[in-house]
Short mmCIF file of C-alpha atoms in Angstrom, two decimals:
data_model
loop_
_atom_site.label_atom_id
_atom_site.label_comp_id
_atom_site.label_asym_id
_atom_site.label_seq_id
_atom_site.Cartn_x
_atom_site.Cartn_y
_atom_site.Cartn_z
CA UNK A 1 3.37 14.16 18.17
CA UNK A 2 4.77 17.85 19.17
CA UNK A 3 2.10 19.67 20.35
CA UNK A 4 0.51 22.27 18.37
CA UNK A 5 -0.75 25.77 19.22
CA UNK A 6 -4.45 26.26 19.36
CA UNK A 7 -3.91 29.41 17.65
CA UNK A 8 -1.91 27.19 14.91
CA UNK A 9 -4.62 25.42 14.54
CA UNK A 10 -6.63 28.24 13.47
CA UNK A 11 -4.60 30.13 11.49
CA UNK A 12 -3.22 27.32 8.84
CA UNK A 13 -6.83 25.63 8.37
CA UNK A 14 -7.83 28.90 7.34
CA UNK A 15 -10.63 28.95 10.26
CA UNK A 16 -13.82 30.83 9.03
CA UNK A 17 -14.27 31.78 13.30
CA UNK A 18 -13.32 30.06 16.96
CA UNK A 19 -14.07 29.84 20.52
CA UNK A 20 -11.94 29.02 23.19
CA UNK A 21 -12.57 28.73 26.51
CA UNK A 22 -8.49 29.09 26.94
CA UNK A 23 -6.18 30.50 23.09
CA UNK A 24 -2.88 29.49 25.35
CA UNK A 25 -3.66 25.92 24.90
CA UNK A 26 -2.38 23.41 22.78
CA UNK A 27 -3.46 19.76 21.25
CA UNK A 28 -1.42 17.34 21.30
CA UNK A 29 -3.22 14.80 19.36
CA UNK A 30 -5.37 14.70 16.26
CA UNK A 31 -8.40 11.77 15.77
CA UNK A 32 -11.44 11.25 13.53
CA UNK A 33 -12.02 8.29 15.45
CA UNK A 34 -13.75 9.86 19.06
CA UNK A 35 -12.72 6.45 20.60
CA UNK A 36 -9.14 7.38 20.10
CA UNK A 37 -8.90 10.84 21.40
CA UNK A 38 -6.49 11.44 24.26
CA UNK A 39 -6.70 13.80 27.34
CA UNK A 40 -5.53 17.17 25.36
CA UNK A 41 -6.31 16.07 21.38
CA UNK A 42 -7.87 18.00 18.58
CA UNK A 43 -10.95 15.97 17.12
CA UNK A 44 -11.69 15.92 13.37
CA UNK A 45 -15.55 15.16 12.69
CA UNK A 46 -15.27 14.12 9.17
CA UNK A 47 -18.01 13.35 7.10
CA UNK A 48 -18.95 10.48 4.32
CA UNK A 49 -21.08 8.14 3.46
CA UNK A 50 -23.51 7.32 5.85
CA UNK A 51 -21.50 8.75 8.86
CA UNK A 52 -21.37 12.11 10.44
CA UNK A 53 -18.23 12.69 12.75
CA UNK A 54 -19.71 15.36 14.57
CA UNK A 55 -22.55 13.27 15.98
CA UNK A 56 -19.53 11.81 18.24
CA UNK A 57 -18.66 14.80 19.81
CA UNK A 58 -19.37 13.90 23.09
CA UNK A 59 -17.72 10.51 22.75
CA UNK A 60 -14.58 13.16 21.85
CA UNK A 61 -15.20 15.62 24.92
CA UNK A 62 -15.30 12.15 26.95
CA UNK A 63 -12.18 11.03 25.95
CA UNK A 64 -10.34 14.14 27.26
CA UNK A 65 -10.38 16.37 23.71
CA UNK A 66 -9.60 19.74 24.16
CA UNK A 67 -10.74 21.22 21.33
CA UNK A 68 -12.78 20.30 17.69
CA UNK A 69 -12.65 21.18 13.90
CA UNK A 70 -16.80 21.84 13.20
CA UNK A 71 -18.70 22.46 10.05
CA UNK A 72 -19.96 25.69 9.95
CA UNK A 73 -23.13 24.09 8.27
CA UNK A 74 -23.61 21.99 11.25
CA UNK A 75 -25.47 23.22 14.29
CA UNK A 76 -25.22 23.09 18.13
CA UNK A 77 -21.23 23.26 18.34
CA UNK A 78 -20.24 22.14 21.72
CA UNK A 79 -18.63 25.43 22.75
CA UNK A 80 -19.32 25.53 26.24
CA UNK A 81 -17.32 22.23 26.54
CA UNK A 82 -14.12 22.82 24.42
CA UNK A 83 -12.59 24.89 21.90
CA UNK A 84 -14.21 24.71 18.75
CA UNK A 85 -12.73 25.89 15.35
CA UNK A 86 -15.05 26.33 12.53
CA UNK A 87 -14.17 25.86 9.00
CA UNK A 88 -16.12 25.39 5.49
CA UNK A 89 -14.64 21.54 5.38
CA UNK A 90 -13.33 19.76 8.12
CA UNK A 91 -11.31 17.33 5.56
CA UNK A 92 -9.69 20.14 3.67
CA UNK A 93 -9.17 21.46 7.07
CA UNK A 94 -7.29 17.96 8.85
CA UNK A 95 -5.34 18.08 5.45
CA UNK A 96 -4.52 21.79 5.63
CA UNK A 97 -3.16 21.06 9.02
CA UNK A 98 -0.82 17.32 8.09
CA UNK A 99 0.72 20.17 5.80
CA UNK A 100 1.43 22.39 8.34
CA UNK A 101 2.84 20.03 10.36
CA UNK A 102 4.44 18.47 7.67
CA UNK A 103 6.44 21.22 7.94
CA UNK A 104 6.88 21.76 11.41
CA UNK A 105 8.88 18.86 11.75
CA UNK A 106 10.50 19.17 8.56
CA UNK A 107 11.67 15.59 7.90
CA UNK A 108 12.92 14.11 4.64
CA UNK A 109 9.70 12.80 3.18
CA UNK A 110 9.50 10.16 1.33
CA UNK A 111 6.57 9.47 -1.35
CA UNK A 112 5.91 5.93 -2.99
CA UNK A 113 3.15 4.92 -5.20
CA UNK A 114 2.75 2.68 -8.27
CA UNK A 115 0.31 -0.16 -9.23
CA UNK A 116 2.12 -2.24 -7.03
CA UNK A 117 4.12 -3.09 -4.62
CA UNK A 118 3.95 0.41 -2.53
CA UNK A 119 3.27 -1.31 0.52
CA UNK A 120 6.36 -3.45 0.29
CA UNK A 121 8.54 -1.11 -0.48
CA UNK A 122 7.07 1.27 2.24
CA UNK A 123 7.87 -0.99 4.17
CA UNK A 124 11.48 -2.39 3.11
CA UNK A 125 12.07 1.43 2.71
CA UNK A 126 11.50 1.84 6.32
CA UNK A 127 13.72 -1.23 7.59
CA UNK A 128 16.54 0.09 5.77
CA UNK A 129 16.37 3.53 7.03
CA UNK A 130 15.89 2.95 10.45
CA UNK A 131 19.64 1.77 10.10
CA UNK A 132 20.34 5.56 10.55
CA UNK A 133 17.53 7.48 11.01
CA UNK A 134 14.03 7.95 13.17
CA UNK A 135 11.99 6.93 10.61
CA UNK A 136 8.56 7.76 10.47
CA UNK A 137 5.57 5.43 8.11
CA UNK A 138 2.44 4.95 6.80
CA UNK A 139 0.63 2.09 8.81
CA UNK A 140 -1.09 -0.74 7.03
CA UNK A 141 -2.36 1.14 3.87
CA UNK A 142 -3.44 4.53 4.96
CA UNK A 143 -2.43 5.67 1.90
CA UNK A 144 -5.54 8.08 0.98
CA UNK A 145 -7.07 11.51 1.07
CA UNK A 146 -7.43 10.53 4.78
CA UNK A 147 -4.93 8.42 5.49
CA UNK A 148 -1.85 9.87 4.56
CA UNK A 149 -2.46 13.47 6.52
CA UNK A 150 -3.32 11.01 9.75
CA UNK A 151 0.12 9.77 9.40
CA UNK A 152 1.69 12.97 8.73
CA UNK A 153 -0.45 14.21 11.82
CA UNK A 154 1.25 11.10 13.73
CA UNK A 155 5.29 11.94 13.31
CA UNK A 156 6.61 11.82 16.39
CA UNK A 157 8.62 15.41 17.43
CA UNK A 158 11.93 13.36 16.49
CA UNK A 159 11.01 11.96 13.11
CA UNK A 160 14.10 12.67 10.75
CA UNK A 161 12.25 10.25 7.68
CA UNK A 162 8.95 10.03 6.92
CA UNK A 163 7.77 7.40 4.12
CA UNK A 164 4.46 7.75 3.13
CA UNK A 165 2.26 5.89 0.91
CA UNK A 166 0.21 7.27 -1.76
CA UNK A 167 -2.44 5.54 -3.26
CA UNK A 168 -5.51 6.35 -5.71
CA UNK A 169 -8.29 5.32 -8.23
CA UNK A 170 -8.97 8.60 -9.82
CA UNK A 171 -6.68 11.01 -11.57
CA UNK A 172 -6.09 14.07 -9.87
CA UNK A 173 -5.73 11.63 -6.58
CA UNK A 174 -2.09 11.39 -6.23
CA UNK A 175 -1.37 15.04 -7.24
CA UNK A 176 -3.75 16.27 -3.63
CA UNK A 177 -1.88 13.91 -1.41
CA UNK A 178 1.74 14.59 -3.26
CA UNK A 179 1.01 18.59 -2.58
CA UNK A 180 0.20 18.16 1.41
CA UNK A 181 2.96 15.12 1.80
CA UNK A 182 5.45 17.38 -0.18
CA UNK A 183 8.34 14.98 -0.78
CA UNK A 184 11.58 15.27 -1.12
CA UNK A 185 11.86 11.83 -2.86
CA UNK A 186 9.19 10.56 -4.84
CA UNK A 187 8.71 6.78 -6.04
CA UNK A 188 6.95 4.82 -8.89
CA UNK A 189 7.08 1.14 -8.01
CA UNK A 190 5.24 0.02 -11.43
CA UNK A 191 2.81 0.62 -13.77
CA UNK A 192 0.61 -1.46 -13.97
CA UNK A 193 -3.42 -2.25 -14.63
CA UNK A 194 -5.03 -1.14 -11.69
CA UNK A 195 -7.60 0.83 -11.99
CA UNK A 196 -8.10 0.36 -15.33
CA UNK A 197 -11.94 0.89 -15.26
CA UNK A 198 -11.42 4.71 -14.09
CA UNK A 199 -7.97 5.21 -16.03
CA UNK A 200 -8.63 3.97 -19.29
CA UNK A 201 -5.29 2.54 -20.01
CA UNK A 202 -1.62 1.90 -18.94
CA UNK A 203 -1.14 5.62 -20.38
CA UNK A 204 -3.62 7.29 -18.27
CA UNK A 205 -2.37 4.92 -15.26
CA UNK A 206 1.03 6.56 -15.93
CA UNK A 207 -0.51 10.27 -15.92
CA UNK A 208 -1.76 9.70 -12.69
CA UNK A 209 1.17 8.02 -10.88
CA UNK A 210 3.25 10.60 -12.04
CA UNK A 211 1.45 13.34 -10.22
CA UNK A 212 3.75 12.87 -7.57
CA UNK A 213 5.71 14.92 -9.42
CA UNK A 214 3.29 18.00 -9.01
CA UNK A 215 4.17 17.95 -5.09
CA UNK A 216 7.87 16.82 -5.44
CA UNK A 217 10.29 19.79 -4.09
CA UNK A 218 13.01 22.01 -5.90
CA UNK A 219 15.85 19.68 -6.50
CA UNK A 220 14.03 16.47 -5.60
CA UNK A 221 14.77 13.13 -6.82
CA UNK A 222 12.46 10.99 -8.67
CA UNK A 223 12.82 6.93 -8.59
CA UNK A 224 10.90 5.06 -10.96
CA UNK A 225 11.98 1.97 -12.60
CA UNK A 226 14.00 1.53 -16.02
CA UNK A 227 12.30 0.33 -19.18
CA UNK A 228 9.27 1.70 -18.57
CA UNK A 229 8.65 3.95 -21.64
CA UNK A 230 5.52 5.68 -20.63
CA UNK A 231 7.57 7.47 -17.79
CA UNK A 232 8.87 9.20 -20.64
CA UNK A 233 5.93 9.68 -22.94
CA UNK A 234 4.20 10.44 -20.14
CA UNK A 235 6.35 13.01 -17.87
CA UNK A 236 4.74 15.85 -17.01
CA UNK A 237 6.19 19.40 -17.69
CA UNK A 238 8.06 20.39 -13.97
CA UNK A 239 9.15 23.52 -13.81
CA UNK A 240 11.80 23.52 -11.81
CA UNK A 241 14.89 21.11 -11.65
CA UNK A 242 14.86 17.10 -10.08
CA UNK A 243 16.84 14.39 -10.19
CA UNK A 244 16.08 11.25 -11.80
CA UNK A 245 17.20 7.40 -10.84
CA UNK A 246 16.17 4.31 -12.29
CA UNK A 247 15.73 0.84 -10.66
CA UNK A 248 15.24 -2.97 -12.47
CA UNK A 249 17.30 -5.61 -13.69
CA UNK A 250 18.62 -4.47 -16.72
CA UNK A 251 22.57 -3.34 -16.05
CA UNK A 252 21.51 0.07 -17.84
CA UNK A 253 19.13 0.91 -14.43
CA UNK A 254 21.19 3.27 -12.02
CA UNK A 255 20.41 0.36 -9.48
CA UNK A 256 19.83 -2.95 -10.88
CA UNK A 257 20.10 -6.79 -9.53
CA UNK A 258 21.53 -9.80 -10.64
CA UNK A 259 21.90 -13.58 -9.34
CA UNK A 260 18.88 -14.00 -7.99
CA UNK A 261 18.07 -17.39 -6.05
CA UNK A 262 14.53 -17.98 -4.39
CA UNK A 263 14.11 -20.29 -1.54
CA UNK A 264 10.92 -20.86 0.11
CA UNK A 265 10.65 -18.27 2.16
CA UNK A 266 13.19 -15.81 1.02
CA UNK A 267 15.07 -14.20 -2.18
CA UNK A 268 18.53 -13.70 -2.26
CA UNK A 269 20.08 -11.63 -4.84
CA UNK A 270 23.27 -8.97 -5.65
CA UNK A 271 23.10 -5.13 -6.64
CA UNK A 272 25.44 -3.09 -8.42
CA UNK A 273 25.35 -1.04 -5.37
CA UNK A 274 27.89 -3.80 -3.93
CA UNK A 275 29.21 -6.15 -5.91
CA UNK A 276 30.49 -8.39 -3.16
CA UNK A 277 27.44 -8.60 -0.41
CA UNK A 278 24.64 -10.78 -1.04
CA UNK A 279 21.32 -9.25 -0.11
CA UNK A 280 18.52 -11.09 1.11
CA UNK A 281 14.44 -10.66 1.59
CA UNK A 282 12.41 -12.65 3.83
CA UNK A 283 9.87 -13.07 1.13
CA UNK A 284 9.70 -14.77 -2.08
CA UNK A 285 8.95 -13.69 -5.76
CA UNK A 286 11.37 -11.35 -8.29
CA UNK A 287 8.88 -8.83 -8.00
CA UNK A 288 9.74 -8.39 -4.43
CA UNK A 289 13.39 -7.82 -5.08
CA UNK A 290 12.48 -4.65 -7.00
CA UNK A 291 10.78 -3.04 -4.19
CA UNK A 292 14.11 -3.93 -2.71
CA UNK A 293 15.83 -2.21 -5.28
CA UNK A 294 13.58 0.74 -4.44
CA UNK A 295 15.03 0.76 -0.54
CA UNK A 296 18.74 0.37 -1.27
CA UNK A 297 18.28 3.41 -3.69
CA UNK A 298 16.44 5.64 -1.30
CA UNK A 299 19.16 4.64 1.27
CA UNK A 300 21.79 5.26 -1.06
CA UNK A 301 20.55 8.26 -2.00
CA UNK A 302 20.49 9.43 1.82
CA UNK A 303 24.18 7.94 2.75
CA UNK A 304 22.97 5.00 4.59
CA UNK A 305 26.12 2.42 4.51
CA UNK A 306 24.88 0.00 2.13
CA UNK A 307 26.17 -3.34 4.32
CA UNK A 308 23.77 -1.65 7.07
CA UNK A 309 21.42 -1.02 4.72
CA UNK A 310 21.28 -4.55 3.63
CA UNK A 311 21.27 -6.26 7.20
CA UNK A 312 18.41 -3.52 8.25
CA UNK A 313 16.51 -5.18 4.60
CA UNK A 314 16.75 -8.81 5.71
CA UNK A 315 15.01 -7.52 8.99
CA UNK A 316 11.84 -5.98 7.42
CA UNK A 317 8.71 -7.07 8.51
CA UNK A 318 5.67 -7.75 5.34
CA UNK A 319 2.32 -6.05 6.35
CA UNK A 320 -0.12 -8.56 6.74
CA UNK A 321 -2.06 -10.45 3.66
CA UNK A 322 0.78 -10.21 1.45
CA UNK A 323 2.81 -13.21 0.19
CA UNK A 324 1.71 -14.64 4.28
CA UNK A 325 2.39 -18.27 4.85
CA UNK A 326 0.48 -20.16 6.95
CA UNK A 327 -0.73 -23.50 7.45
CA UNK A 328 -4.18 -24.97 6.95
CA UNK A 329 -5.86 -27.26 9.67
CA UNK A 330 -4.99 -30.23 7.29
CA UNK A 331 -1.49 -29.01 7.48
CA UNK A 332 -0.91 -27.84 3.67
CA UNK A 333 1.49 -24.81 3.16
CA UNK A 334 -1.13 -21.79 2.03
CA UNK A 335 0.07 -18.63 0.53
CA UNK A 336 -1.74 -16.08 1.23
CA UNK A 337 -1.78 -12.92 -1.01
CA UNK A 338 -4.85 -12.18 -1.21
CA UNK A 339 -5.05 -8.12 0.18
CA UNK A 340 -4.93 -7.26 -3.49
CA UNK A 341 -4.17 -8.13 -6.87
CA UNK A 342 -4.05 -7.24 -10.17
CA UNK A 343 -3.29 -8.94 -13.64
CA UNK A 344 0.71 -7.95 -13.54
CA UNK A 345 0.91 -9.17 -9.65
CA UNK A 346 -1.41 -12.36 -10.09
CA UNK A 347 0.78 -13.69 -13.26
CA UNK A 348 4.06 -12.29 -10.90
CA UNK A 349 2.61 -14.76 -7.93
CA UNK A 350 1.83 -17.56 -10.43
CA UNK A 351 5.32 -17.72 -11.69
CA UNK A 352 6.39 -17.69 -7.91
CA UNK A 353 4.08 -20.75 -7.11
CA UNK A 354 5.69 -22.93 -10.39
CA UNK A 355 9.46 -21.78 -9.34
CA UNK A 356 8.91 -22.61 -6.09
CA UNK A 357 10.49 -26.09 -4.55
CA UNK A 358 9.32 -27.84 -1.41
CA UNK A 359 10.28 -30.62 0.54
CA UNK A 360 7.00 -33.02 0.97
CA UNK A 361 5.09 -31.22 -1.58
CA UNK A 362 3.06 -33.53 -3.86
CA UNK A 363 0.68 -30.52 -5.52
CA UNK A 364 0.65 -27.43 -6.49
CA UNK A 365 -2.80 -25.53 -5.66
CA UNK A 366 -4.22 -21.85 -7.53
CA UNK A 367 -7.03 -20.35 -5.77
CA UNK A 368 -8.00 -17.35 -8.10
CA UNK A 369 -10.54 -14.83 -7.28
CA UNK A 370 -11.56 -11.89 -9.54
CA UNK A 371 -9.57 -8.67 -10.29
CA UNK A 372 -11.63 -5.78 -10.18
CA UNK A 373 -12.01 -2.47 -11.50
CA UNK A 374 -10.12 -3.60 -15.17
CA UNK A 375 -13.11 -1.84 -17.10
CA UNK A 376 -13.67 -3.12 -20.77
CA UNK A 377 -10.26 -4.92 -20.40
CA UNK A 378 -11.54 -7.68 -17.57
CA UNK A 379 -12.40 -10.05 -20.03
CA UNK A 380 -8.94 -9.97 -21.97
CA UNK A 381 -6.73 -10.01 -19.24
CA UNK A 382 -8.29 -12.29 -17.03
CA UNK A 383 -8.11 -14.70 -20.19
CA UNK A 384 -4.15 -13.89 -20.50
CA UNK A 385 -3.47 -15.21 -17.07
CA UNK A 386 -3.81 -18.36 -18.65
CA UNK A 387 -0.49 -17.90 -20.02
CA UNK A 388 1.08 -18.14 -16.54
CA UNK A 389 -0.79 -21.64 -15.22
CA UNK A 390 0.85 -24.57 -17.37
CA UNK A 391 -0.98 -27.39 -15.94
CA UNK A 392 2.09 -30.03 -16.45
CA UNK A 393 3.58 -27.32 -12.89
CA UNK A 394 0.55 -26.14 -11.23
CA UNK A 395 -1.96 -29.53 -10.52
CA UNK A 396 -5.36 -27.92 -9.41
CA UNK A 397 -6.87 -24.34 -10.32
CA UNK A 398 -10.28 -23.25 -7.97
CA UNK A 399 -11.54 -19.68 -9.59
CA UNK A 400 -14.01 -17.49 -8.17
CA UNK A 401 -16.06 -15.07 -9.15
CA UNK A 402 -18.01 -13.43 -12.34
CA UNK A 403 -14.90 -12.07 -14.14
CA UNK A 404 -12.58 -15.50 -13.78
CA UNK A 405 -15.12 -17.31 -15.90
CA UNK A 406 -12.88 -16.27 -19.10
CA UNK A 407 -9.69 -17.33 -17.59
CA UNK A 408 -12.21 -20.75 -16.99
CA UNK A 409 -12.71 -20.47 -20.71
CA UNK A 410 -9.34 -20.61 -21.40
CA UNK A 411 -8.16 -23.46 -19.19
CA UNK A 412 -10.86 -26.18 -20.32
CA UNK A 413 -8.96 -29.05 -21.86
CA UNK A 414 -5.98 -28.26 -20.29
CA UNK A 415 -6.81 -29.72 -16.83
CA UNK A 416 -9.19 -32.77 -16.03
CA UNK A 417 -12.58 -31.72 -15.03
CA UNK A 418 -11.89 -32.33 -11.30
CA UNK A 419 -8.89 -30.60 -11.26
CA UNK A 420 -10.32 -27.08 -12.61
CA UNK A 421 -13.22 -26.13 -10.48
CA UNK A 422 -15.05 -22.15 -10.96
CA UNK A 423 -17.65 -21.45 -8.08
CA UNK A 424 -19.37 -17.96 -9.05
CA UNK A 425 -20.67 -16.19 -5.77
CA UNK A 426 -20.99 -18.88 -2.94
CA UNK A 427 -17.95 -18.56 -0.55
CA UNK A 428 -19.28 -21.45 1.70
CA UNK A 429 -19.11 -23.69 -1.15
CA UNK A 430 -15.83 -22.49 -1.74
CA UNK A 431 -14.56 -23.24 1.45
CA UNK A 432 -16.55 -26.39 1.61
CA UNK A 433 -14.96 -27.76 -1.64
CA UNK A 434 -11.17 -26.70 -0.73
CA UNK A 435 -11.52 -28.33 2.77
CA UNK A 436 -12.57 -31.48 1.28
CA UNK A 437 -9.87 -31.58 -1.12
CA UNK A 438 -6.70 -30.54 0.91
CA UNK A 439 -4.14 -32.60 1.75
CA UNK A 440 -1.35 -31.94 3.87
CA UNK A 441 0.99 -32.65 1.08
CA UNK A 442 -0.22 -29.81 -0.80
CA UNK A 443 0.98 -25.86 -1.53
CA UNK A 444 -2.04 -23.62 -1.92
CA UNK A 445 -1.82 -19.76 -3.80
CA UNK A 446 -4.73 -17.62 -3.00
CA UNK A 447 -4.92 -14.31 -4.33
CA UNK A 448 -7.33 -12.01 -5.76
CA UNK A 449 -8.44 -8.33 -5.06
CA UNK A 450 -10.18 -7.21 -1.78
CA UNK A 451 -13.08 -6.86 -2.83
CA UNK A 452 -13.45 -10.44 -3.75
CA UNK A 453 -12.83 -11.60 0.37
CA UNK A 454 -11.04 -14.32 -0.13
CA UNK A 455 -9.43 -13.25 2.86
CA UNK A 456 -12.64 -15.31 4.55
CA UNK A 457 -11.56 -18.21 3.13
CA UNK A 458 -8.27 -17.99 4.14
CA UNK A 459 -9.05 -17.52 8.00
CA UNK A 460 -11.49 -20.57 7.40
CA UNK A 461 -8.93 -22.72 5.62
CA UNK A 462 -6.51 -21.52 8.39
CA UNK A 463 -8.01 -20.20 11.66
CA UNK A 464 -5.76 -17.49 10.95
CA UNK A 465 -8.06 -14.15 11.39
CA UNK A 466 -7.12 -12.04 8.76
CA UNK A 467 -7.92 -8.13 7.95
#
């Protein structure tokens, strides 16, 4: 990162007082993990849940820091050791200070959220970018009131793009990280059911994702995808002039896709964007190809070439836990999507496991866990998955959990009793059951949300550690 002025430091966090044992100096790194501080780097003692960041101060002054955010509230601030700033919050602070910074460095930012898919298309963003720019993004999914000022906080000096992920649970989530992440481009993947519990409905999912209008800049452009009437009905009032562009597969979309073709292991499809190039994913699923569609807009929109655009797509690498193969110890084909999930994305991976053709496969395997936080609406729409497992396609269904007894319900009669199996709570017996059954012959689909872990069963399944 470019280093920042200690006296930077304390004017744009709104400091309430300081000491320094030196003003001329500068940080040149910003932690709230002590462990990672560097020789001259600020520490940020942040505080939740059961932990206290300042109680690792010394691990900090160990590690080299030169100087600390602190509490006022808290007591004995190290000042004899290091320069100490002291503020009312030290999160509001550490955010206060990504904007600054922000700033500083003044790249074009890029903002994506949606229900899904903001990881991928972080992520193909990125690739296709980097094709002419120093591009800048959010690692793994540090995507919250923490996360996403770390990674503004983490631009290197020559960052020229900076795509940032933006996630939430809550309304009023999205419109706090949009205002410090001020983008220049803002992004709605989909909207979707996440979140439903705390949202309410697909309406009040769409309020919330479109508070990334709220921190969008003068002039901005907005990308969100075509026939999806509640970014209409549900547009906030801006007050100042953007740009809209639309993404999908309908030829009305500003960017849409046509001819697709699926292999195992990759999509390939065309865009209107260039009639006569193929473009290609290294991933599989239709759902995929419009977070592609999100890239080769933002790159059109910022004059990358589009047949460098598309070579630097083809390239991108998938964060970890999302549409992974692997192989399990019996030597089955297991796909593992099972970071997250929720009822649009399971039925979209479900599809993708029936369209899917391999060589030496003799059955088709669903491992199901739970999708969480769907409020009053769990029981409904874990029922309607049913409408995406035809039994005559997909041979064996293993569910899991409290909330995939309804979609259990629904499937009785459809499949023979040995070939639809629902374990509750008991992971060993989960793995115990699927290791007993698997054949190499077989394709396995696991997916549910995080919460459920089935991410244990796939490094079991596997010996594949997954995080």
């Amino acid at each position: 990162m470019k280093a920042i002025k200690l006296m930077d430091v304390v004017k744009h966090v709104n400091a309430i007082d300081y000491t320094a044992i030196d003003r001329t100096i500068s940080v040149t790194n910003v932690e709230f993990d002590a462990r990672k501080i560097q020789p001259g780097g600020l520490f940020i003692p942040l505080v939740g849940g059961s932990t206290d960041g300042h109680s690792y101060i010394q691990q900090a002054i160990d590690n080299g820091a030169t100087a600390t955010l602190w509490s006022r509230d808290q007591s004995e601030a190290p000042s004899d050791q290091l320069a100490v700033v002291f503020v009312d919050d030290t999160l509001e602070a550490f955010q206060k200070l990504a904007h600054f910074y922000r700033n500083e460095i003044n790249p074009v930012v890029i903002g994506i959220t949606g229900s899904n898919g903001k990881t991928t298309a972080k992520d193909m963003t990125a690739s296709t970018l980097k094709a002419k720019y120093n591009v800048h993004k959010t690692e793994g999914n540090y995507n919250n009131e923490i996360g996403l000022p770390y990674t503004l906080l983490h631009m290197p000096e020559d960052t020229q793009v900076c795509v940032v992920e933006m996630g939430m649970s809550g309304f009023g989530e999205i419109e706090q990280l949009s205002k410090i992440a001020r983008p220049d481009i803002a992004v709605i993947t989909l909207i979707g059911e996440s979140h439903l519990e705390f949202l309410g409905s697909r309406a009040g999912i769409a309020q919330a994702k479109l508070e990334i209008l709220k921190g969008l800049k003068e002039n901005g452009i907005f990308i969100y995808p075509a026939n999806e009437p509640l970014i209409e009905t549900e547009m906030p009032e801006i007050n100042y002039p953007i740009y809209m562009r639309s993404f999908g597969f309908d030829d009305q979309a500003d960017v849409f896709a046509y001819d697709l073709a699926e292999e195992p292991d990759k999509t390939y499809f065309k865009t209107n964007i260039d009639d006569n190039v193929i473009s290609m994913i290294p991933v599989i699923g239709a759902y995929n190809v419009s977070n592609a569609l999100v890239a080769l807009s933002i790159a059109e929109v910022l004059d990358v070439p589009s047949e460098q655009a598309i070579f630097q797509l083809a390239q991108f690498k998938l964060t970890a836990n999302r549409l992974q193969w692997l192989k399990t110890h019996q030597g089955a084909r297991l796909l593992n999507d099972a970071y997250n999930a929720s009822p649009t994305s399971m039925n979209a991976v479900l599809t993708t496991l029936s369209n899917i053709e391999l060589e030496g496969v003799d059955r088709k395997i669903a491992v199901l866990g739970d999708i969480r936080e769907l409020g009053n609406m769990s029981e409904q729409l874990h029922r309607e998955l049913s409408h995406s497992i035809d039994p005559t396609i997909i041979d064996k269904v293993y569910l899991f959990g409290s909330q995939m007894t309804y979609l259990y319900d629904e499937l009785k009669g459809k499949f023979a009793a040995e070939d639809l199996v629902h374990i509750e709570a008991d992971h060993a017996e989960l793995i115990a059951t699927l290791q007993a059954d698997i054949l190499a012959t077989d394709v396995l689909l696991v997916k549910s949300s995080f919460g459920v872990d089935l991410l244990q069963v796939v490094t079991a399944l596997t010996g594949q550690v997954t995080k």
